[in-house]
mmCIF file of C-alpha atoms and ligand atoms in Angstrom:
data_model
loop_
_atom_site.group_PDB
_atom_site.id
_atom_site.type_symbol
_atom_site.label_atom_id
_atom_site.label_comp_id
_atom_site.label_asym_id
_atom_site.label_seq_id
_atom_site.Cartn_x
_atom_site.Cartn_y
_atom_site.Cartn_z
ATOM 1 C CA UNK A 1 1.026 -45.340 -109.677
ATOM 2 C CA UNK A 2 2.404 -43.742 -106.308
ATOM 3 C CA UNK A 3 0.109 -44.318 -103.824
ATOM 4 C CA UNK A 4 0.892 -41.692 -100.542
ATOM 5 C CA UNK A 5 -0.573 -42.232 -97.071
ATOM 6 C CA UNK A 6 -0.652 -38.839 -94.620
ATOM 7 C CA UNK A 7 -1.487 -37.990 -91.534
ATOM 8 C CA UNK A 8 -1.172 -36.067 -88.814
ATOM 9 C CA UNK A 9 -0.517 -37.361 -84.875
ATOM 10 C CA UNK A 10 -0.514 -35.641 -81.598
ATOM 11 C CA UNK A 11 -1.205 -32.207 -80.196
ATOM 12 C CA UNK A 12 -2.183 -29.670 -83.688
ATOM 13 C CA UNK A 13 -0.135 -26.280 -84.109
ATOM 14 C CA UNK A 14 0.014 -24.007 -87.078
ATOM 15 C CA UNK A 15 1.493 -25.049 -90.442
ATOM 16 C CA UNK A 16 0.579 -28.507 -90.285
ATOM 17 C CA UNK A 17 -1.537 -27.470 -93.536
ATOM 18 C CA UNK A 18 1.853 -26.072 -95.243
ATOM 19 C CA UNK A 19 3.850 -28.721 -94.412
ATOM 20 C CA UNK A 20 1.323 -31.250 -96.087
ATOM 21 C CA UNK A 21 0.385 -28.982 -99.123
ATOM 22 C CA UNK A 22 4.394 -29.011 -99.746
ATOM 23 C CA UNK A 23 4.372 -32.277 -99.836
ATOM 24 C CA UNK A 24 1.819 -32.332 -102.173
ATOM 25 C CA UNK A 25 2.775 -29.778 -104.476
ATOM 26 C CA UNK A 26 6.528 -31.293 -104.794
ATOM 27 C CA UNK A 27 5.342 -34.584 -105.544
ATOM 28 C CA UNK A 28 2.785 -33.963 -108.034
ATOM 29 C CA UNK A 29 5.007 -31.341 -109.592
ATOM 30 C CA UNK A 30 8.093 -33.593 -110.176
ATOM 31 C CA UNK A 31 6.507 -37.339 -109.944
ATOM 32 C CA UNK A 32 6.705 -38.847 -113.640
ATOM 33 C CA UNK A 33 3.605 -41.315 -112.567
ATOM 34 C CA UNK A 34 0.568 -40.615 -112.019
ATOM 35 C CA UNK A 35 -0.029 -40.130 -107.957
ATOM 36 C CA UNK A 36 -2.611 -41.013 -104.996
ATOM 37 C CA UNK A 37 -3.308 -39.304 -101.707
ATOM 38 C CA UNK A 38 -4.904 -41.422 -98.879
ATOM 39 C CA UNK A 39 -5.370 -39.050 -96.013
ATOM 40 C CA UNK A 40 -5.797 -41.172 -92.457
ATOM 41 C CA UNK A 41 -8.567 -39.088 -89.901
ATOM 42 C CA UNK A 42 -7.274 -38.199 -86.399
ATOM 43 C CA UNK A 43 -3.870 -39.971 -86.745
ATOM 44 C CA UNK A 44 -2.950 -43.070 -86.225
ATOM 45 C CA UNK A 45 -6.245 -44.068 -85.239
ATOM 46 C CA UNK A 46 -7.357 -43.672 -88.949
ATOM 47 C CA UNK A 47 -4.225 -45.727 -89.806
ATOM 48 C CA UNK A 48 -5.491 -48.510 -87.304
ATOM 49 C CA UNK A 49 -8.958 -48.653 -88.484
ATOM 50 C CA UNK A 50 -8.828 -48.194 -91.587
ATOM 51 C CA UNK A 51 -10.697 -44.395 -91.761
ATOM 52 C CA UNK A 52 -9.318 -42.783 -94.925
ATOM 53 C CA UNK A 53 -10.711 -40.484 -97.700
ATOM 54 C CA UNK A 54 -8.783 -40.071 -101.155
ATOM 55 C CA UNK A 55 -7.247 -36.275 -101.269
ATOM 56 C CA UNK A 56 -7.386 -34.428 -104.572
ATOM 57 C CA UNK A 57 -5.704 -31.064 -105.305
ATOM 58 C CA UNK A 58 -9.219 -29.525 -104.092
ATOM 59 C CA UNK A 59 -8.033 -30.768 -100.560
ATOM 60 C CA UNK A 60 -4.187 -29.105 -100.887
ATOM 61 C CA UNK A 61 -5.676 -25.458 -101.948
ATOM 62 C CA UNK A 62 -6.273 -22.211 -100.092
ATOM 63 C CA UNK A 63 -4.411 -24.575 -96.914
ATOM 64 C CA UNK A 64 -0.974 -22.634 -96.648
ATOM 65 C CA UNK A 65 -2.399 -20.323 -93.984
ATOM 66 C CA UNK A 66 -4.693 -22.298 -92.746
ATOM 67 C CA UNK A 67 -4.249 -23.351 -88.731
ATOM 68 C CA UNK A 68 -5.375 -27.051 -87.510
ATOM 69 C CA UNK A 69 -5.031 -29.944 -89.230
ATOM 70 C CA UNK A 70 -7.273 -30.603 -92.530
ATOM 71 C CA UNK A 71 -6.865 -34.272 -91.392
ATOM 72 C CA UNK A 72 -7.775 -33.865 -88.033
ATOM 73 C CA UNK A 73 -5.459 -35.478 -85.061
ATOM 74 C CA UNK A 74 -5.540 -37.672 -81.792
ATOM 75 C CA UNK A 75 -2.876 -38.863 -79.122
ATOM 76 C CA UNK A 76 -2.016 -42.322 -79.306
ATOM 77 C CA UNK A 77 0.079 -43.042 -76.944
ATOM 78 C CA UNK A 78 3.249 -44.545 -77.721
ATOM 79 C CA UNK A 79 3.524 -46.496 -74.716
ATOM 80 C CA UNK A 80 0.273 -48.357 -75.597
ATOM 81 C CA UNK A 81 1.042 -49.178 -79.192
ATOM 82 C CA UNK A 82 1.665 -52.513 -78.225
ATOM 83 C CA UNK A 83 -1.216 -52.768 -75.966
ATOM 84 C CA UNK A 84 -4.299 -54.545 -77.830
ATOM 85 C CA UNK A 85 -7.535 -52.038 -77.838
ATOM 86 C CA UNK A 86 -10.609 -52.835 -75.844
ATOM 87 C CA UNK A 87 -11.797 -54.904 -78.521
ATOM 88 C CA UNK A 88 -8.239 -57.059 -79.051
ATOM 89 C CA UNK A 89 -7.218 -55.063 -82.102
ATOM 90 C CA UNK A 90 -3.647 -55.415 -82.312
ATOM 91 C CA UNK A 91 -2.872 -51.716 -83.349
ATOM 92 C CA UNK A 92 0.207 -51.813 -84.903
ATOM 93 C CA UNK A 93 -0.759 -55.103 -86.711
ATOM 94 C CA UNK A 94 -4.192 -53.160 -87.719
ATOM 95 C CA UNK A 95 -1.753 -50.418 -89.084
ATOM 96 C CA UNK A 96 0.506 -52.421 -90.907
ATOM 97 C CA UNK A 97 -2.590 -54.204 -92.973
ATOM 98 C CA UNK A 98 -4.170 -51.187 -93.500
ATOM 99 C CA UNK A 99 -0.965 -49.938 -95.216
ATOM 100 C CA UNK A 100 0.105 -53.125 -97.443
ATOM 101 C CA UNK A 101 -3.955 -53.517 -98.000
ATOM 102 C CA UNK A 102 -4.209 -49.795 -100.067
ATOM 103 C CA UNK A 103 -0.796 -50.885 -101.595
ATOM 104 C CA UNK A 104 0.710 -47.679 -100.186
ATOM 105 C CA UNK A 105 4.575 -46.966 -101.192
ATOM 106 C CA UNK A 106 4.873 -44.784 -98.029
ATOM 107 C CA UNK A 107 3.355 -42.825 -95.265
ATOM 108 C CA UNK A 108 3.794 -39.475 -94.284
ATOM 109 C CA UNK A 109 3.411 -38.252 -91.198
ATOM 110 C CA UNK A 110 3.706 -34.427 -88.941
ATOM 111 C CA UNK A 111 3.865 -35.312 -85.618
ATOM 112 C CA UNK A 112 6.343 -34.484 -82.036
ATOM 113 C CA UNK A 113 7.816 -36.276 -79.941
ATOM 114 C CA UNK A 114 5.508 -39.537 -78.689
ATOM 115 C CA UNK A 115 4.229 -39.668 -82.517
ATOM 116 C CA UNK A 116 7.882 -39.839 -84.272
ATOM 117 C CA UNK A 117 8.529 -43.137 -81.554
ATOM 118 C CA UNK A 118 5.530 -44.657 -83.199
ATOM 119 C CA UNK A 119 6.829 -43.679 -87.202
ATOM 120 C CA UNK A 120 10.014 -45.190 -86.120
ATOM 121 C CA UNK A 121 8.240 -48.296 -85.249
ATOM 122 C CA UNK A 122 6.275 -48.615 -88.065
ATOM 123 C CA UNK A 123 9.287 -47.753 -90.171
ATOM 124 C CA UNK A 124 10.906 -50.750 -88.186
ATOM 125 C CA UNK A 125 8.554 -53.095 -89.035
ATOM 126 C CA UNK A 126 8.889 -52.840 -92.639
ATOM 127 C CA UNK A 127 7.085 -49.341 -93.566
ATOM 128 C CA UNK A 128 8.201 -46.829 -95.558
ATOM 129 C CA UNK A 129 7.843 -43.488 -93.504
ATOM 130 C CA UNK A 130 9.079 -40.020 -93.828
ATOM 131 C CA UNK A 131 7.679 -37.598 -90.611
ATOM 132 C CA UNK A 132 8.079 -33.854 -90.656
ATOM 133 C CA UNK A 133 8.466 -32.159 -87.030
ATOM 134 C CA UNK A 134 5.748 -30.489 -85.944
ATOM 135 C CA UNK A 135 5.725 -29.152 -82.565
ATOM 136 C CA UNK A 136 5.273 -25.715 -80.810
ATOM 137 C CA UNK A 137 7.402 -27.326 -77.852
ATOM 138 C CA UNK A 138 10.498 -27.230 -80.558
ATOM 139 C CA UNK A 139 11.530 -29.855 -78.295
ATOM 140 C CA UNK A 140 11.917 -32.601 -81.118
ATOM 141 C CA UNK A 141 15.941 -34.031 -81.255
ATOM 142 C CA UNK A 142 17.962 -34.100 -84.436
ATOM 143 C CA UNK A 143 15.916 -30.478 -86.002
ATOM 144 C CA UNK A 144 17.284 -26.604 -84.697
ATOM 145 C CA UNK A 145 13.416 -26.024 -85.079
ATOM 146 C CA UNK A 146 9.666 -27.367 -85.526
ATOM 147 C CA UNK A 147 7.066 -25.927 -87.396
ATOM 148 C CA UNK A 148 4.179 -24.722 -85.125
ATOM 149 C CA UNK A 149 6.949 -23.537 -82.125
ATOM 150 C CA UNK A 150 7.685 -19.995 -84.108
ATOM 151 C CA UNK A 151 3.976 -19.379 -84.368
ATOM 152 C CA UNK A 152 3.434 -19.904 -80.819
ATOM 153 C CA UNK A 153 5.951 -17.637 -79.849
ATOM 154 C CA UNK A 154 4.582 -14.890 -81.416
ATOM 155 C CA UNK A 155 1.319 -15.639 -79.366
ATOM 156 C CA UNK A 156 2.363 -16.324 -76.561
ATOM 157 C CA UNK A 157 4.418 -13.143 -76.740
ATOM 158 C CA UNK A 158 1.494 -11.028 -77.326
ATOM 159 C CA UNK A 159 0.008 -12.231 -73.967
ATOM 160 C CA UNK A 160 2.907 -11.282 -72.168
ATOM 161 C CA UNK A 161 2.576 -7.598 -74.250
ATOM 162 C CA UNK A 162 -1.298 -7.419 -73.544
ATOM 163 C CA UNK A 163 -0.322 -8.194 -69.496
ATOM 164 C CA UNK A 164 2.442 -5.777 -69.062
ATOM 165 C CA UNK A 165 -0.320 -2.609 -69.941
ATOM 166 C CA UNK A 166 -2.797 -3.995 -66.715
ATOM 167 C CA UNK A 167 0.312 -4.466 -64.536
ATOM 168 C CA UNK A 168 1.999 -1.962 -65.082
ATOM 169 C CA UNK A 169 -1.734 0.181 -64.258
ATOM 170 C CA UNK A 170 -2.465 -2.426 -61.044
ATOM 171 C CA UNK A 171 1.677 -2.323 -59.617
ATOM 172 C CA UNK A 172 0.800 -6.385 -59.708
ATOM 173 C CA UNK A 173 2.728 -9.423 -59.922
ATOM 174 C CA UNK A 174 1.585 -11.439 -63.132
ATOM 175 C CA UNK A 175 2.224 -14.846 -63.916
ATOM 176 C CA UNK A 176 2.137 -16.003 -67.561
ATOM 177 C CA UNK A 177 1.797 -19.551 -68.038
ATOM 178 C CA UNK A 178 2.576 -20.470 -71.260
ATOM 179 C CA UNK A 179 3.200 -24.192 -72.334
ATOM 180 C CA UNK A 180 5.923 -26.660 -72.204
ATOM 181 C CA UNK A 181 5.388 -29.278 -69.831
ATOM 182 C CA UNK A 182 9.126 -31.163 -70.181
ATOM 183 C CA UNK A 183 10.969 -28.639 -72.337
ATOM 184 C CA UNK A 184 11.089 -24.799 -72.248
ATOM 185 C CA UNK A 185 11.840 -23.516 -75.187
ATOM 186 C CA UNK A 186 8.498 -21.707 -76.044
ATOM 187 C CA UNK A 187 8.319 -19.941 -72.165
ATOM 188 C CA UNK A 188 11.692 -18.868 -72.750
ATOM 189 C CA UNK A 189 11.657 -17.639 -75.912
ATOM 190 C CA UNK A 190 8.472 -15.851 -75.676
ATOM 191 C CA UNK A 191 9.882 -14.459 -72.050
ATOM 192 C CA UNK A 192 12.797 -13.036 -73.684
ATOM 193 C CA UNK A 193 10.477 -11.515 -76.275
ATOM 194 C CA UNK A 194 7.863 -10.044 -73.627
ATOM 195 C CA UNK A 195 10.426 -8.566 -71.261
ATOM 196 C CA UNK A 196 9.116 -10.709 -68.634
ATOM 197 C CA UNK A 197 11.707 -10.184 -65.615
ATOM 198 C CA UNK A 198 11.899 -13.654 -64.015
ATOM 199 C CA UNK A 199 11.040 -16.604 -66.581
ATOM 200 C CA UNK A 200 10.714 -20.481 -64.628
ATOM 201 C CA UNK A 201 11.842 -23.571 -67.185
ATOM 202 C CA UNK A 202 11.428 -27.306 -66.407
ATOM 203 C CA UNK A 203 15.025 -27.709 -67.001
ATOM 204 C CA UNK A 204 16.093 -25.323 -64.388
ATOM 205 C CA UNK A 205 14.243 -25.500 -61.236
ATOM 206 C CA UNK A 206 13.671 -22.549 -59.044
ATOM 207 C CA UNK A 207 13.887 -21.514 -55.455
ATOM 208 C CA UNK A 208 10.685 -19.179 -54.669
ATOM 209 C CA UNK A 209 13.267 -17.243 -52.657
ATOM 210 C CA UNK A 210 14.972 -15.781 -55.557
ATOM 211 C CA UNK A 211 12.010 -15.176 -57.367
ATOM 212 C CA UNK A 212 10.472 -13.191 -54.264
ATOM 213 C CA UNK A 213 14.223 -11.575 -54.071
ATOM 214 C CA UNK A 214 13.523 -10.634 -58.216
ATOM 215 C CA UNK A 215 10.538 -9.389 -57.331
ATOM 216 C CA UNK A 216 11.565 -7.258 -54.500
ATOM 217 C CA UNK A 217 14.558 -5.956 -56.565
ATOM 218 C CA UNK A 218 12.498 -4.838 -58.741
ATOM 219 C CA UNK A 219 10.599 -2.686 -56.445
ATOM 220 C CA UNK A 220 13.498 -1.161 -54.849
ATOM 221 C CA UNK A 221 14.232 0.032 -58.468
ATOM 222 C CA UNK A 222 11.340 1.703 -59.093
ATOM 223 C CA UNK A 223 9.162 -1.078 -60.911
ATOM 224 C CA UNK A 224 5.522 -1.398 -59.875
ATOM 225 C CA UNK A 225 5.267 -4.484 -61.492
ATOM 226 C CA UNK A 226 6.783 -8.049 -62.563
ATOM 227 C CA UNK A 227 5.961 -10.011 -64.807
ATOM 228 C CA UNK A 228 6.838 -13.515 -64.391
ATOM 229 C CA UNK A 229 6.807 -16.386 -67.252
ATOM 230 C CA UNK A 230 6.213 -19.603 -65.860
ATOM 231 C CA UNK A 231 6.059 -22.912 -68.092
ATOM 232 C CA UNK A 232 3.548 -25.733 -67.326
ATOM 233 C CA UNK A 233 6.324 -28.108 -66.386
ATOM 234 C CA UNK A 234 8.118 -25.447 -64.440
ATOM 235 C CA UNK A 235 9.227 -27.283 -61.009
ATOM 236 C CA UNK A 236 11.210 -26.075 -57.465
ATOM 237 C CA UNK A 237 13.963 -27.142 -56.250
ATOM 238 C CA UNK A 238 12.537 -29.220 -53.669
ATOM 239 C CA UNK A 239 10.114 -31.017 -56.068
ATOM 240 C CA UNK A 240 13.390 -32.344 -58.384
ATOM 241 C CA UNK A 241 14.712 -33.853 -55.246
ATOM 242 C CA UNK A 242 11.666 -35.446 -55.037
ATOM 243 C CA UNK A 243 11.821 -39.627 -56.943
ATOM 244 C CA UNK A 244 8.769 -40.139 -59.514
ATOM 245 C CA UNK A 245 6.785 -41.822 -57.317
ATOM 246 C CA UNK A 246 7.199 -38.695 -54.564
ATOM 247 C CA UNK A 247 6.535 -36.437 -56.624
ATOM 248 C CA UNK A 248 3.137 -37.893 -58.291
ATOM 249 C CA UNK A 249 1.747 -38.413 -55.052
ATOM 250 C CA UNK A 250 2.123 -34.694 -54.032
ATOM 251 C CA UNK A 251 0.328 -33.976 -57.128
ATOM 252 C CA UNK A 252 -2.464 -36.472 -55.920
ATOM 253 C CA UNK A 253 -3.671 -33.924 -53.257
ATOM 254 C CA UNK A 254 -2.645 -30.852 -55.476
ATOM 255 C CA UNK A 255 -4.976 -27.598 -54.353
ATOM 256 C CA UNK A 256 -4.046 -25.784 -57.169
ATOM 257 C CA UNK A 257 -4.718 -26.252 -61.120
ATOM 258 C CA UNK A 258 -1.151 -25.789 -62.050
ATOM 259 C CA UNK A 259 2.103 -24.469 -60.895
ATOM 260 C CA UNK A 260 1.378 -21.374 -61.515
ATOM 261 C CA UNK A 261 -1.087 -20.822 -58.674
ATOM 262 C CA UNK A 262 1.163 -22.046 -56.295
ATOM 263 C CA UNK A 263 3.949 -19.869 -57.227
ATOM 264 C CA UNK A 264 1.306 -16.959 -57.311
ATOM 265 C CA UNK A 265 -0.403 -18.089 -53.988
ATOM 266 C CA UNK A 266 3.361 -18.127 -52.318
ATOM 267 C CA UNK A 267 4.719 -14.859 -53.610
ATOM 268 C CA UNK A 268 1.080 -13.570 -52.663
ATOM 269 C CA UNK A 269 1.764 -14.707 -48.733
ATOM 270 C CA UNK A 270 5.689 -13.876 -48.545
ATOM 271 C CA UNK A 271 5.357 -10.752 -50.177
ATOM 272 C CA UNK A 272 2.073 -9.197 -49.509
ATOM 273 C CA UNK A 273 1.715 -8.132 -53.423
ATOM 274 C CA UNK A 274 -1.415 -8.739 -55.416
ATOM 275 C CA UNK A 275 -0.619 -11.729 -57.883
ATOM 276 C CA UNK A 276 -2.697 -12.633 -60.977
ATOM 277 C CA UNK A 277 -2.293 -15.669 -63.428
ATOM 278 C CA UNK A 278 -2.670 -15.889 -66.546
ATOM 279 C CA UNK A 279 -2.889 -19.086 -68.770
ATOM 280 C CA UNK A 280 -2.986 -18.533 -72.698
ATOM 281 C CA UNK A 281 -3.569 -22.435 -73.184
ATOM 282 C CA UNK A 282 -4.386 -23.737 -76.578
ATOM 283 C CA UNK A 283 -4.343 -20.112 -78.068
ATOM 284 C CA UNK A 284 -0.527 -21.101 -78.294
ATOM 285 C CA UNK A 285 -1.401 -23.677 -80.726
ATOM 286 C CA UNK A 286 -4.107 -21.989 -82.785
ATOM 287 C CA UNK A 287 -4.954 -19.967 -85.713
ATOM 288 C CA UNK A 288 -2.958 -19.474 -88.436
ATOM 289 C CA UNK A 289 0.649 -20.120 -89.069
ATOM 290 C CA UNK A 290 3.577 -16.971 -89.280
ATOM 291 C CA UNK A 291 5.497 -16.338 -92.056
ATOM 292 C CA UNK A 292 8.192 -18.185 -90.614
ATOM 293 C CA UNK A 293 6.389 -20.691 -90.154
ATOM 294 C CA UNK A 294 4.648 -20.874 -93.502
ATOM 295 C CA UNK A 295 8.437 -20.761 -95.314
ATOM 296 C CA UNK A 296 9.380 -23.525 -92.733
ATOM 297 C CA UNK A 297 6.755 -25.863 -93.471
ATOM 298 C CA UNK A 298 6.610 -25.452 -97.225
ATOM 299 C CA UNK A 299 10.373 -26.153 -97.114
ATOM 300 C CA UNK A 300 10.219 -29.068 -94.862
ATOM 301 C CA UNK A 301 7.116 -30.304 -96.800
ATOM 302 C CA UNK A 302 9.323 -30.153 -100.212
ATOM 303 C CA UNK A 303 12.311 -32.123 -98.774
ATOM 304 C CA UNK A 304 10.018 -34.548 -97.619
ATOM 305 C CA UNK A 305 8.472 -34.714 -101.293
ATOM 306 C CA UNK A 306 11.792 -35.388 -102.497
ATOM 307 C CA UNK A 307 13.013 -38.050 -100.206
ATOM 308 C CA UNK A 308 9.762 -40.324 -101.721
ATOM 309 C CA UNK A 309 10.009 -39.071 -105.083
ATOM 310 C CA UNK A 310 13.939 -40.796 -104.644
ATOM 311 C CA UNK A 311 12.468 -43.298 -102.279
ATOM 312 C CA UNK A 312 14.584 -42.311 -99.272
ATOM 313 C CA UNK A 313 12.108 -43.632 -96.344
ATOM 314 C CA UNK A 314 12.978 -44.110 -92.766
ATOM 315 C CA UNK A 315 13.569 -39.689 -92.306
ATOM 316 C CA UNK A 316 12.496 -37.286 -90.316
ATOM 317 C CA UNK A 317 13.057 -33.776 -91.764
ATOM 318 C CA UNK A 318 15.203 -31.281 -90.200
ATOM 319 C CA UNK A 319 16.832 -28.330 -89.767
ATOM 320 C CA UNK A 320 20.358 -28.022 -89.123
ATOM 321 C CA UNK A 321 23.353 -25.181 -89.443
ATOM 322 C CA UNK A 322 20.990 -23.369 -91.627
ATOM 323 C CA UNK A 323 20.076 -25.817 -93.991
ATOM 324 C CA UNK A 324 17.315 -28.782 -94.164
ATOM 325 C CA UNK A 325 18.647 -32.377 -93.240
ATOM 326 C CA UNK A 326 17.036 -35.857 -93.571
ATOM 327 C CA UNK A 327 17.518 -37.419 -89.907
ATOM 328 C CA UNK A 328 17.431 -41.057 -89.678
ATOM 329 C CA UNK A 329 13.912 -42.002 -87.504
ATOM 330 C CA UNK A 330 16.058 -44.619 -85.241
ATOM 331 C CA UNK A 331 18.079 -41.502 -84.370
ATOM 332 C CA UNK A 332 15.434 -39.217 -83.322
ATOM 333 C CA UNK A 333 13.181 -41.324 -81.083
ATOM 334 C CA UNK A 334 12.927 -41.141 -78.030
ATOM 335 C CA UNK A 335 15.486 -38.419 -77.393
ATOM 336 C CA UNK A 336 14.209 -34.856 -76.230
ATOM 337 C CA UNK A 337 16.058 -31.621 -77.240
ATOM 338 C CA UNK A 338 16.059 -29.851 -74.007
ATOM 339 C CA UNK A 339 16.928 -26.493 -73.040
ATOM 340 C CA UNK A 340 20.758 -26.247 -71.753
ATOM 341 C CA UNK A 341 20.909 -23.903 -68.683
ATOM 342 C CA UNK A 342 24.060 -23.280 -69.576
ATOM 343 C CA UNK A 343 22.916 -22.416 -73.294
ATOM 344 C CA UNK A 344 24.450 -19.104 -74.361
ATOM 345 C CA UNK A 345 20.473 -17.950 -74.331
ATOM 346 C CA UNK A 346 20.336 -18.259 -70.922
ATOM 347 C CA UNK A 347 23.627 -16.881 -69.942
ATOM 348 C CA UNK A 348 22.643 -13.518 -72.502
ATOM 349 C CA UNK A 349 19.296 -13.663 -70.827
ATOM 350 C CA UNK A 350 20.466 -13.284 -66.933
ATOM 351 C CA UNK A 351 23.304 -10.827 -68.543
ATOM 352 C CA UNK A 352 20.095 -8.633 -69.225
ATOM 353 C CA UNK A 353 19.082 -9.176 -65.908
ATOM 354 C CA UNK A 354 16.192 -11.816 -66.348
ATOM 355 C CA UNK A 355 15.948 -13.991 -63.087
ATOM 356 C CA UNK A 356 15.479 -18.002 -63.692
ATOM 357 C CA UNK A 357 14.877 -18.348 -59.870
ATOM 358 C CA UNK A 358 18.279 -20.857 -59.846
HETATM 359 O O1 F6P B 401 1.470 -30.418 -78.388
HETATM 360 C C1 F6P B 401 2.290 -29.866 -77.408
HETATM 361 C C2 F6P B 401 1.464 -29.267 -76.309
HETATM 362 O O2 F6P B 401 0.753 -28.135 -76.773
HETATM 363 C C3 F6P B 401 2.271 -28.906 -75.092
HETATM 364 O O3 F6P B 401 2.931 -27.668 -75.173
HETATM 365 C C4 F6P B 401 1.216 -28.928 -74.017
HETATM 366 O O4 F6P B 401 1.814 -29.139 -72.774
HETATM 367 C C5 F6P B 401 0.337 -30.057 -74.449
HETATM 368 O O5 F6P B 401 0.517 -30.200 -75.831
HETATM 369 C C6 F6P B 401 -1.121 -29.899 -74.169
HETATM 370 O O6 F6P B 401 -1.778 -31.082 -74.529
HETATM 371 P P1 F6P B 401 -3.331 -31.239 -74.795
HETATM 372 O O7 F6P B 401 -3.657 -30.511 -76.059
HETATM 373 O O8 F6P B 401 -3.524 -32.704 -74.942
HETATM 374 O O9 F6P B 401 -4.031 -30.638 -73.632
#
């Protein structure tokens, strides 16, 4: 008997389902023992306290499109693994009994960044874990891309479509914020693919000056509008000067819900121009997965199938020079793949005359 623990950790995104129902599929279809799903509820915390349920084949069909997790999901914080709960449950003691106590052979688990840490962990303690990257930040080291991020694109890329119609109408500023606190890959992608004139990354911080300038350049051309894609993390120049400890206390006494407001409320005074924001939030992460997506996490789901079936453990799945990798877990966490601003995407981007208010 092969005896399969899954679950999924972290913020949800599309094709979470696919990437579990490939696992599925692959290992029932080539396993030559009989096999046992245990899926864990809302991550790790199922793993810690025991919270379980048996999956059958019932559980694995009509899932391949399906958005959200059919396991549901929570944060647990990797920096509080180690931190006993309010009632003095060690957690990743609690995890590791749960495991050896339903005689598992391995655990399977989607998760990002904070949730591959705590796989590598458990992996270092003894567990045998395989994790598949699921992220719509796409900001995950050792994979070319996450399942979830190519999904979210395509949303978030609709909002800037939906905005250019009403600005265009208006002659307004808009701001798009789309998510990506640390790492920019969705804002930038889904900038390129919304023609939105000046797009603001964490990883390249901005003067307001020469987004006002972008703005005004535009209007000397002709434009009546801009349309501006701003990530959640995206940060000035004078904020990255600022140490950790600065720059949290300015947030303390923060007037404005995000960055985006301030950006919107300073072009607004130096320019004069009506400003609007917009904020697609979790819409990034919902519904249903792409087609891209749904090949993606099938694939990824498959490799990880075959990894157990040869009882390869201690992987992450990924994607690399076209073709799917196993990446060892030590080598993937902790690390972020950030966005290069001096990527050839960036340099093709400003050749088409997108600002990145450096
Ligand atoms: O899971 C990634 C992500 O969607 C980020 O892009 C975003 O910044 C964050 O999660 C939002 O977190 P939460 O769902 O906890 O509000």
């Amino acid at each position: 008997m092969l005896r399969i623990g899954m679950l999924t950790s972290g913020g949800d995104c599309q094709a979470l389902n696919a990437a579990l129902r490939g696992v599925y599929k692959c290992v029932v279809n080539n396993a030559k023992e009989p096999v046992e799903f245990y899926g864990f509820e809302d991550g790790y915390k199922g793993l810690i306290y025991g919270k379980f349920r048996i999956l059958t084949g019932a559980d694995f069909k009509g899932i391949l499109t399906r958005g959200g997790t059919i396991l549901g999901t929570s944060r647990c914080p990797f920096k509080t693994i180690r931190v006993p709960d309010e009632d003095g449950i060690d957690k990743v003691e609690a995890m590791k009994q749960t495991y050896y106590k339903l005689q598992l052979d391995c655990l399977v688990m989607g998760g990002g960044n904070g949730s591959t840490k705590t796989a590598n962990l458990l992996s270092e303690e003894g567990l045998n874990v395989v994790t598949l990257p699921k992220t719509i930040d796409n900001d995950l080291w050792g994979t070319e891309m996450t399942f979830g991020f190519q999904s979210a694109v395509d949303i978030a890329t609709t909002a800037i479509d939906q905005i250019h119609t009403t600005a265009s109408s208006h002659g307004r500023v808009f701001i798009v914020e789309i998510m990506g606190h640390k790492v920019g890959w969705l804002p930038l992608n889904a900038g390129i693919a919304g023609g939105a004139d000046v797009i603001l990354l964490p990883e390249i911080p901005y003067d307001i000056n020469k987004v006002v300038e972008a703005i005004e350049g535009r209007d000397k051309g002709g434009s009546r509008f801009t349309i501006i894609a701003v990530a959640e993390g995206a940060i000035s120049k004078e904020d990255a000067k600022l140490s950790k400890k600065e720059y949290r206390k300015k947030l303390e006494n923060y007037p404005y819900p995000s960055v985006s407001y301030e950006i919107a409320d300073q072009i607004q005074k130096m320019t004069g121009r009506e400003v609007r924001v917009t904020v697609p939030g979790h819409t990034q992460r919902g519904g249903g997965p792409n087609a891209y997506d749904r090949v993606f996490a099938s694939r990824v789901g498959a490799e990880a199938g075959k990894l157990i079936l040869r009882k390869e453990f201690g992987y992450m799945i990924g994607y690399k020079d076209r073709e799917m990798v196993k990446v060892p877990l030590k080598e993937v966490a902790g690390k972020l793949k950030t966005v290069d601003p001096n990527a050839s995407i960036i340099k093709e981007a400003k050749l088409l005359g997108i600002s990145f208010g450096d």
